[in-house]
Coordinates of C-alpha atoms in Angstrom, one line a residue:
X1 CA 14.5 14.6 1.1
X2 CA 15.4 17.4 -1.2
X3 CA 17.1 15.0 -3.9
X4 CA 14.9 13.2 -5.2
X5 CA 16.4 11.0 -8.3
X6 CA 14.8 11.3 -11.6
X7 CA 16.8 8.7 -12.9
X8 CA 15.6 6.0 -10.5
X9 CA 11.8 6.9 -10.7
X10 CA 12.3 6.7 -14.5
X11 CA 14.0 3.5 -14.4
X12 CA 11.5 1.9 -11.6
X13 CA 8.7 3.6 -14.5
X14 CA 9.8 1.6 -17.4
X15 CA 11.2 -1.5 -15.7
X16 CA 7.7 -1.4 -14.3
X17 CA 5.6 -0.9 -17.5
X18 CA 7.9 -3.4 -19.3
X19 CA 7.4 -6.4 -16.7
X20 CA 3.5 -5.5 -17.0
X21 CA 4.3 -6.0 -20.8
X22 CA 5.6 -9.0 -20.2
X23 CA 3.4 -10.3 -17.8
X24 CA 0.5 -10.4 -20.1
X25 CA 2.5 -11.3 -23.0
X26 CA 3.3 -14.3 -20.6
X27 CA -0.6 -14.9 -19.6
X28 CA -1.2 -17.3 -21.7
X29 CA 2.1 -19.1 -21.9
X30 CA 2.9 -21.0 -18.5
X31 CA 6.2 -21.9 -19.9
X32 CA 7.2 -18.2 -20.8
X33 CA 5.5 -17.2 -17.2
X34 CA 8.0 -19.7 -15.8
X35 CA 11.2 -18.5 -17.7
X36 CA 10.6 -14.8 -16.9
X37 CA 9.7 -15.8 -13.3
X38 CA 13.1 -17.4 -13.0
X39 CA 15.0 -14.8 -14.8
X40 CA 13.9 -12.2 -12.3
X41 CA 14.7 -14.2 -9.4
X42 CA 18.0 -15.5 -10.3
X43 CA 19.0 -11.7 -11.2
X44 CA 17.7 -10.9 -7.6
X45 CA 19.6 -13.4 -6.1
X46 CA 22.4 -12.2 -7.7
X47 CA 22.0 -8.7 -7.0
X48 CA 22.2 -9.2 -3.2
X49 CA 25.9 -10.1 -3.3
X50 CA 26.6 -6.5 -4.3
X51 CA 23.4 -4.6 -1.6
X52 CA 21.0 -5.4 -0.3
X53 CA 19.4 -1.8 -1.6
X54 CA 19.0 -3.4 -5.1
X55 CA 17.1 -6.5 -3.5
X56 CA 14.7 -4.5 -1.5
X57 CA 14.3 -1.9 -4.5
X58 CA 12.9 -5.0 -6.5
X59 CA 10.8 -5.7 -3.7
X60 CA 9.6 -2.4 -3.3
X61 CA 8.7 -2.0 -6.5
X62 CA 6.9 -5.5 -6.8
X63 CA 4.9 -4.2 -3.8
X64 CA 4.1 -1.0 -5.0
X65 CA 2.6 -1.8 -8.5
X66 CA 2.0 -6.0 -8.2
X67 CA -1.5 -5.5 -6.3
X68 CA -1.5 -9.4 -4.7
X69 CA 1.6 -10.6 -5.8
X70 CA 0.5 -12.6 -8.7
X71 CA 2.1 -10.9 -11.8
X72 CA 4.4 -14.1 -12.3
X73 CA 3.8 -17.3 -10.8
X74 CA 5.3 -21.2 -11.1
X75 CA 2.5 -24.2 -11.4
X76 CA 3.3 -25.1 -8.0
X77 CA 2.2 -21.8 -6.7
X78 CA 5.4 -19.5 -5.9
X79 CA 4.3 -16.3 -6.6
X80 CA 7.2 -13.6 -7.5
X81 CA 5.8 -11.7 -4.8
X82 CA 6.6 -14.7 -2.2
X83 CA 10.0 -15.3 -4.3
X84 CA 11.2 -11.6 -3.4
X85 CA 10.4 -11.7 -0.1
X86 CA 12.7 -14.9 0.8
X87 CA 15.7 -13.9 -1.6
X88 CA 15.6 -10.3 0.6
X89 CA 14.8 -12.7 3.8
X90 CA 17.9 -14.7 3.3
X91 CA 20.0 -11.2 2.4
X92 CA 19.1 -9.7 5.0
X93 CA 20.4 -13.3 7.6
X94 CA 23.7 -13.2 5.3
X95 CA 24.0 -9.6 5.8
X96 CA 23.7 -9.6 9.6
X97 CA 26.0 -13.0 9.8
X98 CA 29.0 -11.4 8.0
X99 CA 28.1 -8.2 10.0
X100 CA 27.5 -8.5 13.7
X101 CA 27.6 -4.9 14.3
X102 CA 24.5 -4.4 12.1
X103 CA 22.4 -6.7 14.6
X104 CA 23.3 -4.8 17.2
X105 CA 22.0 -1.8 15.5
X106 CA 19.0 -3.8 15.1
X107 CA 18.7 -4.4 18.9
X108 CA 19.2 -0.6 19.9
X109 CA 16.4 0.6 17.7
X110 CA 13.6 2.6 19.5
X111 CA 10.9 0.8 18.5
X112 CA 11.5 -2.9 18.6
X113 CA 9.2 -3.1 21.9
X114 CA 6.6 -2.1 19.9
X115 CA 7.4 -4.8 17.0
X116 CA 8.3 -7.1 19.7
X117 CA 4.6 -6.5 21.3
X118 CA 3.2 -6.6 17.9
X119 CA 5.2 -10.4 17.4
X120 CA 4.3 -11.6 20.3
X121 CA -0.1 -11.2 19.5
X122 CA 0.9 -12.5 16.0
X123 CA 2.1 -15.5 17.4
X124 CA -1.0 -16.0 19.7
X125 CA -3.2 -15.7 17.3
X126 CA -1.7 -18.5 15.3
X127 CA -1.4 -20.8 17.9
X128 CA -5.1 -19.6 19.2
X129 CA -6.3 -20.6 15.7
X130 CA -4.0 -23.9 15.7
X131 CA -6.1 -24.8 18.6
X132 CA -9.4 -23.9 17.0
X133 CA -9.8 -23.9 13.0
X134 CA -7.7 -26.5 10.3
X135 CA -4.1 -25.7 9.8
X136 CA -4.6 -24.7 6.3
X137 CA -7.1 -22.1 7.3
X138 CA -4.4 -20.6 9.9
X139 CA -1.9 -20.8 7.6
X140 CA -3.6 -18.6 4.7
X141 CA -5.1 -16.3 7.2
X142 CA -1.9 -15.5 9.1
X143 CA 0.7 -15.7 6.0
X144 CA 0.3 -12.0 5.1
X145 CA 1.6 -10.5 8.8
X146 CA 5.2 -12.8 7.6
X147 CA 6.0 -9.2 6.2
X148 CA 6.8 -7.5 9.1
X149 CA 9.9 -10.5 8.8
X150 CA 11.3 -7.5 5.9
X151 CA 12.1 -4.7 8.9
X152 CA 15.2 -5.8 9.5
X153 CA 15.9 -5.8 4.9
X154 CA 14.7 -2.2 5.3
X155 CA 16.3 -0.8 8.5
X156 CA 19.6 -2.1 7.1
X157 CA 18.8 -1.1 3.1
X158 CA 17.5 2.4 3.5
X159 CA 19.7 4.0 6.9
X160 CA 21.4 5.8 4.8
X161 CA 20.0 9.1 3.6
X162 CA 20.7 8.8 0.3
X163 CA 19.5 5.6 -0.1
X164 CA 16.1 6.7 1.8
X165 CA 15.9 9.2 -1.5
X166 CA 16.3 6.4 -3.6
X167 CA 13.6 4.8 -2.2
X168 CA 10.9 7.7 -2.2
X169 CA 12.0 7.9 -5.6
X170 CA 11.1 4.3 -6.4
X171 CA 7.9 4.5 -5.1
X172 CA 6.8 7.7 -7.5
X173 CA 8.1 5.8 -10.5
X174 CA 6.1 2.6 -9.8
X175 CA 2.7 4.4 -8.6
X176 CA 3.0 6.2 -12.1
X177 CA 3.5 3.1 -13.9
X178 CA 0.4 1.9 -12.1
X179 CA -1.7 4.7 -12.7
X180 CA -0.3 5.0 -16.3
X181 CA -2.0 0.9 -16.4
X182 CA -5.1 2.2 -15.1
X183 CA -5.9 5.2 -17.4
X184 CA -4.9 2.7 -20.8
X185 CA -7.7 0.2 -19.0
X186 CA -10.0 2.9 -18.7
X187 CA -9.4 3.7 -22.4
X188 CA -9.8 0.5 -24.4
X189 CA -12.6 -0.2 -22.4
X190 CA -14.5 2.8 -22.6
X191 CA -13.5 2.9 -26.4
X192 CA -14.3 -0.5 -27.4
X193 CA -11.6 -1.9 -28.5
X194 CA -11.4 -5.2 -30.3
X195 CA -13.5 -8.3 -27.9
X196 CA -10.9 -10.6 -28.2
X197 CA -7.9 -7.9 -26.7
X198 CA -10.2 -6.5 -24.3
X199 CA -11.0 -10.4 -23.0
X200 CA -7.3 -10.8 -23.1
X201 CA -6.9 -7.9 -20.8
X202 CA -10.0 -8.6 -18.6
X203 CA -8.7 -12.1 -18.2
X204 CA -5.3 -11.2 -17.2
X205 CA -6.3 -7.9 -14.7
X206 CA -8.5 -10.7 -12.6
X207 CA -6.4 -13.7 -13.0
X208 CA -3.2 -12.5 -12.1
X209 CA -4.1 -10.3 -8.9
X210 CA -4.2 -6.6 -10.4
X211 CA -7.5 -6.2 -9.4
X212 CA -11.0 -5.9 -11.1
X213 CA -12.6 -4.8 -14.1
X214 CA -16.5 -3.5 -13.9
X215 CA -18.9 -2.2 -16.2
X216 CA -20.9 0.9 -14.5
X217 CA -23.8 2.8 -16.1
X218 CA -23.4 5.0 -18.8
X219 CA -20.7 3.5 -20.7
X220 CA -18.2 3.8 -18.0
X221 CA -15.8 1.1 -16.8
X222 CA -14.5 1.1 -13.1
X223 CA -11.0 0.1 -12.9
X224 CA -9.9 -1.0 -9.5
X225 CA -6.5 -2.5 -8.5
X226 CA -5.4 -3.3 -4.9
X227 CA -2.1 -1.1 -6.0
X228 CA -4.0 1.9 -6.2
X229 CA -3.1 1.5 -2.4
X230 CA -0.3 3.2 -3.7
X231 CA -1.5 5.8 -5.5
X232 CA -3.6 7.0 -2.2
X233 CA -0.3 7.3 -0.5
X234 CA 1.8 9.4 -3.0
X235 CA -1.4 11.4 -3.3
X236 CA -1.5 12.0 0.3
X237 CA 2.0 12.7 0.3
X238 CA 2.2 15.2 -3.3
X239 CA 1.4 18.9 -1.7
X240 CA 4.0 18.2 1.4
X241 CA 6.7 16.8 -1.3
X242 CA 6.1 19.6 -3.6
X243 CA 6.2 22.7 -0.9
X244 CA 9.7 20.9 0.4
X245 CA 10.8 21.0 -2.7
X246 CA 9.7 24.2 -3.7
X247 CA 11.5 25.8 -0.9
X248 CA 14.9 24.1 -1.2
X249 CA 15.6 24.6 -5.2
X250 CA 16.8 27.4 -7.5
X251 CA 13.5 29.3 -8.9
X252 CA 14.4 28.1 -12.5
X253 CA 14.9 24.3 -11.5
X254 CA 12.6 22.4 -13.6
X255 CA 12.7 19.7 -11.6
X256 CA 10.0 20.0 -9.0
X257 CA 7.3 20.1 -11.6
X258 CA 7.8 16.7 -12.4
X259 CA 6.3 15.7 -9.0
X260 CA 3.3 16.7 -10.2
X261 CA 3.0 14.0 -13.0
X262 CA 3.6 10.9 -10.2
X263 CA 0.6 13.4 -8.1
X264 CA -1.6 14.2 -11.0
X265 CA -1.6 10.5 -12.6
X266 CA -2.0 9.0 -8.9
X267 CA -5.0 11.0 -8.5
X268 CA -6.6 10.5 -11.5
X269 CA -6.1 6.7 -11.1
X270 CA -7.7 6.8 -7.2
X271 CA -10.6 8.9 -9.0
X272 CA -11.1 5.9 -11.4
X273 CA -10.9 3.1 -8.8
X274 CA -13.9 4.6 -7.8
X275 CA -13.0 3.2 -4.5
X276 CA -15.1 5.6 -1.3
X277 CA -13.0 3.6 1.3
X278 CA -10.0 5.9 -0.2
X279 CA -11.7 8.6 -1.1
X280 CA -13.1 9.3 2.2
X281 CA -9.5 8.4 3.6
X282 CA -7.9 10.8 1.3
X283 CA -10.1 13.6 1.6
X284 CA -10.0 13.7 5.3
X285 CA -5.8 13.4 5.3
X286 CA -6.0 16.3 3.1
X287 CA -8.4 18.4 5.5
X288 CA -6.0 17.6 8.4
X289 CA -2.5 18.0 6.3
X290 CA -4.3 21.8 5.6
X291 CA -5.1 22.1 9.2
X292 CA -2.4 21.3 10.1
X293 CA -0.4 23.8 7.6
X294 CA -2.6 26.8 8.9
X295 CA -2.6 26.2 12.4
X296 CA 1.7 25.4 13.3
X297 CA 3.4 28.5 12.8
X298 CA 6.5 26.8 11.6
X299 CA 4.6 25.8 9.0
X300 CA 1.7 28.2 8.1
X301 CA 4.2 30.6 5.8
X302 CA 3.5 27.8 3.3
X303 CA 0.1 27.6 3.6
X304 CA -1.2 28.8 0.2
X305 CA 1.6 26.8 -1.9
X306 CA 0.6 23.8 0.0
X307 CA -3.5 24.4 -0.7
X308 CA -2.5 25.3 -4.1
X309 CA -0.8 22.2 -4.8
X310 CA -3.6 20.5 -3.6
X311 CA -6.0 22.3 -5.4
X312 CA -4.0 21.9 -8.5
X313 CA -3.0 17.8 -8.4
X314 CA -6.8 17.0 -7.6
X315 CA -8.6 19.3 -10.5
X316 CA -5.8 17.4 -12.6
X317 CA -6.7 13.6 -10.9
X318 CA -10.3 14.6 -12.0
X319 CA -9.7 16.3 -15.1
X320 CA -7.7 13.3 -16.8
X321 CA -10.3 11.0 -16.5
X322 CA -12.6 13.0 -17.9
X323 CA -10.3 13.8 -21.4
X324 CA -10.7 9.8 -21.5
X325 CA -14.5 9.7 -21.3
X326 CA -17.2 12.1 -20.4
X327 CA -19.2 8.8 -19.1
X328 CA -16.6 9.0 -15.6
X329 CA -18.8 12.5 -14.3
X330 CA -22.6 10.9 -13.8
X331 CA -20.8 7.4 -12.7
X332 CA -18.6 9.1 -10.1
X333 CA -21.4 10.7 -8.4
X334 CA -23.8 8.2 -8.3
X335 CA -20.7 6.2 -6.8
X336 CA -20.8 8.9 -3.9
X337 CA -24.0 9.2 -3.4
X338 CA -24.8 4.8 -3.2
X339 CA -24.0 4.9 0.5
X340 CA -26.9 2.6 1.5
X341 CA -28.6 -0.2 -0.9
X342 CA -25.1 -1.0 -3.1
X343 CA -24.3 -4.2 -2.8
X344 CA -20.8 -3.3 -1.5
X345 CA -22.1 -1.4 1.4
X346 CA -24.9 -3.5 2.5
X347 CA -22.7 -6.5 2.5
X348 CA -20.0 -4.9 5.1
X349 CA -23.2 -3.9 7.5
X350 CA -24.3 -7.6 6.8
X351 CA -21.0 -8.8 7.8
X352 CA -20.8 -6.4 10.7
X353 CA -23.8 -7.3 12.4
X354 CA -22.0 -10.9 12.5
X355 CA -18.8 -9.8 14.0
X356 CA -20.1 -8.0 16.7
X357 CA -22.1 -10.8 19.2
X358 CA -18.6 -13.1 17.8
X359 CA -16.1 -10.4 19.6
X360 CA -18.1 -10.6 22.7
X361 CA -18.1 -14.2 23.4
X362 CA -13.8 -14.0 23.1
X363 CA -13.4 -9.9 23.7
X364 CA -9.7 -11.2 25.1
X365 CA -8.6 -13.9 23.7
X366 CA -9.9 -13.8 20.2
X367 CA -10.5 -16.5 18.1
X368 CA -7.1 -17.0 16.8
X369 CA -6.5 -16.7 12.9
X370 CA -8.7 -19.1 10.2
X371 CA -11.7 -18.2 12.1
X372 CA -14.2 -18.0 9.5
X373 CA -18.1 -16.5 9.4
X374 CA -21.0 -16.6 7.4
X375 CA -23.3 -13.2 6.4
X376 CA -25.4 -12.5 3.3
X377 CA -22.9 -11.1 0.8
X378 CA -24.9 -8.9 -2.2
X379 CA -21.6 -8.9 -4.3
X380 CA -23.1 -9.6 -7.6
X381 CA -19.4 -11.5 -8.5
X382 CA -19.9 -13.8 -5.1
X383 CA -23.9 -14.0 -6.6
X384 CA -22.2 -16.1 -9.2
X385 CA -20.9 -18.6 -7.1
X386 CA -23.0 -18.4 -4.2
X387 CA -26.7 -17.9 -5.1
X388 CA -28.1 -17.8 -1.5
X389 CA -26.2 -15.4 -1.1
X390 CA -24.3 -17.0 2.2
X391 CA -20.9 -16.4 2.3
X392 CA -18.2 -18.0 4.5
X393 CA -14.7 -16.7 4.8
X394 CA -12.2 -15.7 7.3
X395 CA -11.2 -12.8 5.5
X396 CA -13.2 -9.5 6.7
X397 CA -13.8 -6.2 5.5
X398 CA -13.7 -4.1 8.8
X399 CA -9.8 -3.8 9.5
X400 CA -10.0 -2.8 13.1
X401 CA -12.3 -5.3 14.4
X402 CA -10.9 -8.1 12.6
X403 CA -7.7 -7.5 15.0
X404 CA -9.9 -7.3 17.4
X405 CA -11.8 -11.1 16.6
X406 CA -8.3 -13.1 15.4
X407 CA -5.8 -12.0 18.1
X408 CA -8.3 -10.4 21.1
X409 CA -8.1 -7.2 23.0
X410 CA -4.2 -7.6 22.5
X411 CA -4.4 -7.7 19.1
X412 CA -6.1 -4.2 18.7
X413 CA -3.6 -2.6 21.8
X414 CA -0.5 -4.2 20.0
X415 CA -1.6 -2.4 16.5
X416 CA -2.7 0.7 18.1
X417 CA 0.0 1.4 20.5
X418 CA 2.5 0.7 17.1
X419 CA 0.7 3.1 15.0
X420 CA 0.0 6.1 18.2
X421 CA 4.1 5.2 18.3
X422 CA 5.2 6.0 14.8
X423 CA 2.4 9.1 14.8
X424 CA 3.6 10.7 17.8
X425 CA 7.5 10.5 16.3
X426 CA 6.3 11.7 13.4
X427 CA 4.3 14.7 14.9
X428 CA 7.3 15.6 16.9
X429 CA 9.6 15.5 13.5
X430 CA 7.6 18.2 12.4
X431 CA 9.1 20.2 14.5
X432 CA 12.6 20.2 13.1
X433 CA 13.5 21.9 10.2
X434 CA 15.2 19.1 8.0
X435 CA 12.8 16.7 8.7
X436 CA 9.3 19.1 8.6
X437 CA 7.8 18.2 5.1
X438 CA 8.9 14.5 4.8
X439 CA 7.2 14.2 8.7
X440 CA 4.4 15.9 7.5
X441 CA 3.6 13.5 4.6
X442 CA 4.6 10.6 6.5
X443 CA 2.4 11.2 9.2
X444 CA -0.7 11.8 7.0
X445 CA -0.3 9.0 5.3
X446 CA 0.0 6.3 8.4
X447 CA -3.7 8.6 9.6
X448 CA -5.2 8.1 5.9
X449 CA -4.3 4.2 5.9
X450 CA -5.6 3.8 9.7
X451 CA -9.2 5.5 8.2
X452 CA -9.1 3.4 5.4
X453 CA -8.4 0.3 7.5
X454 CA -11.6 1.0 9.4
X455 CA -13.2 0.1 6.1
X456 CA -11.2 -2.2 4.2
X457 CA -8.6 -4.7 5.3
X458 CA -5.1 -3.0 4.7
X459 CA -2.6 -3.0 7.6
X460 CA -3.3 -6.7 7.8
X461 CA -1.8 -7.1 4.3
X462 CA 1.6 -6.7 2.9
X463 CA 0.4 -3.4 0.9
X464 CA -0.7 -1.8 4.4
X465 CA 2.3 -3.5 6.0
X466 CA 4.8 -2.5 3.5
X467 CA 3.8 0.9 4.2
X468 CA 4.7 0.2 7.8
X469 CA 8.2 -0.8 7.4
X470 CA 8.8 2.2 4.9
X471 CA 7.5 4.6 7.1
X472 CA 9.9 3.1 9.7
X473 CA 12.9 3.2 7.4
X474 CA 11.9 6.7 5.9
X475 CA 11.4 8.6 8.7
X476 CA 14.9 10.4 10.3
X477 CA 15.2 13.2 12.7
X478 CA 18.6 14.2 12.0
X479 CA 21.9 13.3 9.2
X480 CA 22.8 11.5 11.7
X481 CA 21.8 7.3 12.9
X482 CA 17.9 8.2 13.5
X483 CA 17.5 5.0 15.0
X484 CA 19.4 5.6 18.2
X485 CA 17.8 6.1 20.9
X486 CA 19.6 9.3 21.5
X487 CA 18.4 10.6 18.4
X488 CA 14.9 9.3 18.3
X489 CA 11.7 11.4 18.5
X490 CA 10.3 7.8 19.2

């Protein structure tokens, strides 16, 4: 993973920046919404008949920076996100039908027990919860796990090294446009721009699925969007990216220091999501990345350029905010330090202590999906809505256990034994010389979203998920077909 392409992370930058442009330009216009919708999806459409690497780059991209999906969407409800994902489903039939070879490629690959496993608890859960809640309850729970129908797009897309360059180059030129988002947020807010812009850009941060928007004390604004996600990963994966490159170019090849822009900004923008689910995630796969350095001796020669470049990408994540406004210092810690009585926090112990006696009465068979609950939420936005305070929903805060209460004892095994699969490859990649840094990062990253899934629901949704599949089509052990049995750490 030594050539990255600058080109493509530019590109996937400003395509990205200019569809947020338009997006809001659009936010007030169904019929422009509608036309630009269209547009992208007919020029998707067309772009599978020439690879299906441009239709999955789109996706990727939508995935990376589109939070929930909802940049674009028709009246009736077709988000762009759900448009992508059927234009690369049907690409990726077409492909295999003019292709037969390619599905058995498919069928040979290492780790399809362990998607099969994975299928098979999916599919008891819906029919558990058919049997249990209303349809329409099933269906919304259970929607979000129809990504893992994309492994096949990127097995096929990325098998290729060069395309799997392309891809890691995507990524860093979405998360940047992302972050780039979050840092202007932070300014015009924190500014006080003119009322009527800033509603406009309140309005269309919440409405169309970026994320959230929230005054804290001392003049500072926390700026939160479910693609910050994102921005955790590429963080986690900066210092091992940057030593693997640093150790494959020419001295006076200006092109490693750009990584640290796509680090620096990601940083700064997990900094400002003020989010402790990733910050605890983060900071604990950095601790185990440096442990990790120091303690394999195939590794520990690079120790002080990988702590350096951790050192140096998180005093710049910290340091940009703070050229914005001053306010972000005495809000940040009194972020860290509200571990009991915030409202956030009190409401996942208020929601745990209902889980727990609802796993025990189906510890095996769950409940199926659409099973919802009811706790005392302190969310002052729920407040709004809900004055007593009781909330009922079926979607739950504590990852983990809500495997655990939708799809039973298997549901947990099945997502555990996927993820102690793809971490044990990936352990074993470090190991070989080609594949060392890119293992490294990989690895972290799949431990830092299993922490932060403890916390917050994320390998139950197509963020989490996504990150799945592109671990799966990133990872390779050799030049050669890394998904051959033969040649499989798996």
């Amino acid at each position: 993973m030594s050539n990255l392409s600058w080109r493509t992370a530019s590109l996937a930058l400003f395509g990205t920046l200019v569809v947020y442009l338009i997006s809001f330009l659009g936010s007030r216009n169904t019929l422009a919404e509608i036309i630009w919708l269209s547009a992208i999806l007919i020029i998707t459409a067309f772009g599978r008949w020439r690879s299906l690497i441009f239709v999955t780059s789109l996706v990727v991209v939508e995935l990376v920076a589109g939070s929930l999906g909802r940049l674009f969407a028709f009246p009736s409800g077709l988000s762009l996100r759900e448009g992508l994902f059927a234009i690369a489903l049907l690409a990726t039939l077409l492909r295999l039908w003019r292709n037969p070879d390619e599905l058995a490629y498919l069928r040979q690959h290492i780790l399809k027990w362990p998607f099969l496993f994975l299928a098979a608890v999916i599919i008891w859960g819906i029919l558990r919860g058919l049997t249990l809640h209303p349809f329409r309850l099933v269906i919304a729970d259970a929607n979000a796990y129809g990504y893992f129908l994309l492994l096949p797009a990127f097995l096929l897309a990325y098998r290729e090294e060069k395309n799997r360059e392309l891809l890691f180059s995507t990524i860093l030129g979405a998360t940047t446009a992302a972050a780039l988002l979050t840092l202007f947020e932070l300014y015009i807010f924190t500014h006080g721009w003119n009322e009527p812009f800033l509603g406009a850009q309140y309005k269309w941060v919440r409405d169309f699925g970026l994320g959230e928007i929230t005054r804290a004390p001392g003049g500072f604004y926390r700026v939160f969007f479910q693609a910050h996600f994102w921005n955790f990963i590429v963080f986690i994966w900066s210092p091992a990216l940057i030593v693997s490159h640093l150790g494959n170019i020419r001295a006076n090849d200006s092109k490693v220091w750009w990584l640290f822009v796509p680090a620096a900004l990601s940083a700064a923008a997990l900094f400002v999501s003020f989010s402790r689910t990733f910050w605890l995630a983060a900071g604990l796969a950095a601790l185990l990345g440096l442990a990790i350095v120091i303690a394999r001796s195939d590794l520990r020669g690079a120790a002080f350029r990988y702590l350096g470049a951790l050192i140096f990408i998180s005093i710049l994540g910290v340091a940009v905010p703070f050229a914005i406004t001053r306010s972000v210092g005495g809000a940040a810690f009194s972020r860290a330090g509200a571990l009991a009585g915030e409202a956030a926090a009190d409401s996942r112990m208020n929601l745990l202590a209902v889980m727990a006696p609802v796993i025990r009465e189906h510890p095996i068979l769950g409940w199926g999906f659409g099973k919802e609950l009811t706790y005392i939420t302190k969310d002052p936005r729920l407040l709004a809505y809900f004055p007593d305070g009781r909330y009922t929903t079926y979607a739950f805060e504590w990852g983990w256990l809500d495997f655990w209460l939708k799809m039973g004892l298997g549901g947990m095994i099945a997502f555990l034994a996927l993820v102690l699969t793809l971490l044990r490859g990936l352990w074993r990649g470090i190991a070989v010389a080609d594949d060392r840094w890119l293992s490294l990062a990989l690895f972290l990253s799949l431990v830092g979203v299993s922490v932060a899934h403890l916390f917050s629901p994320w390998l139950n949704h197509p963020l989490g998920i996504g990150l799945v599949l592109l671990i799966v089509a990133l990872w390779q052990k050799t030049k050669s077909d890394p998904y051959i049995k033969k040649d499989s750490y798996f």
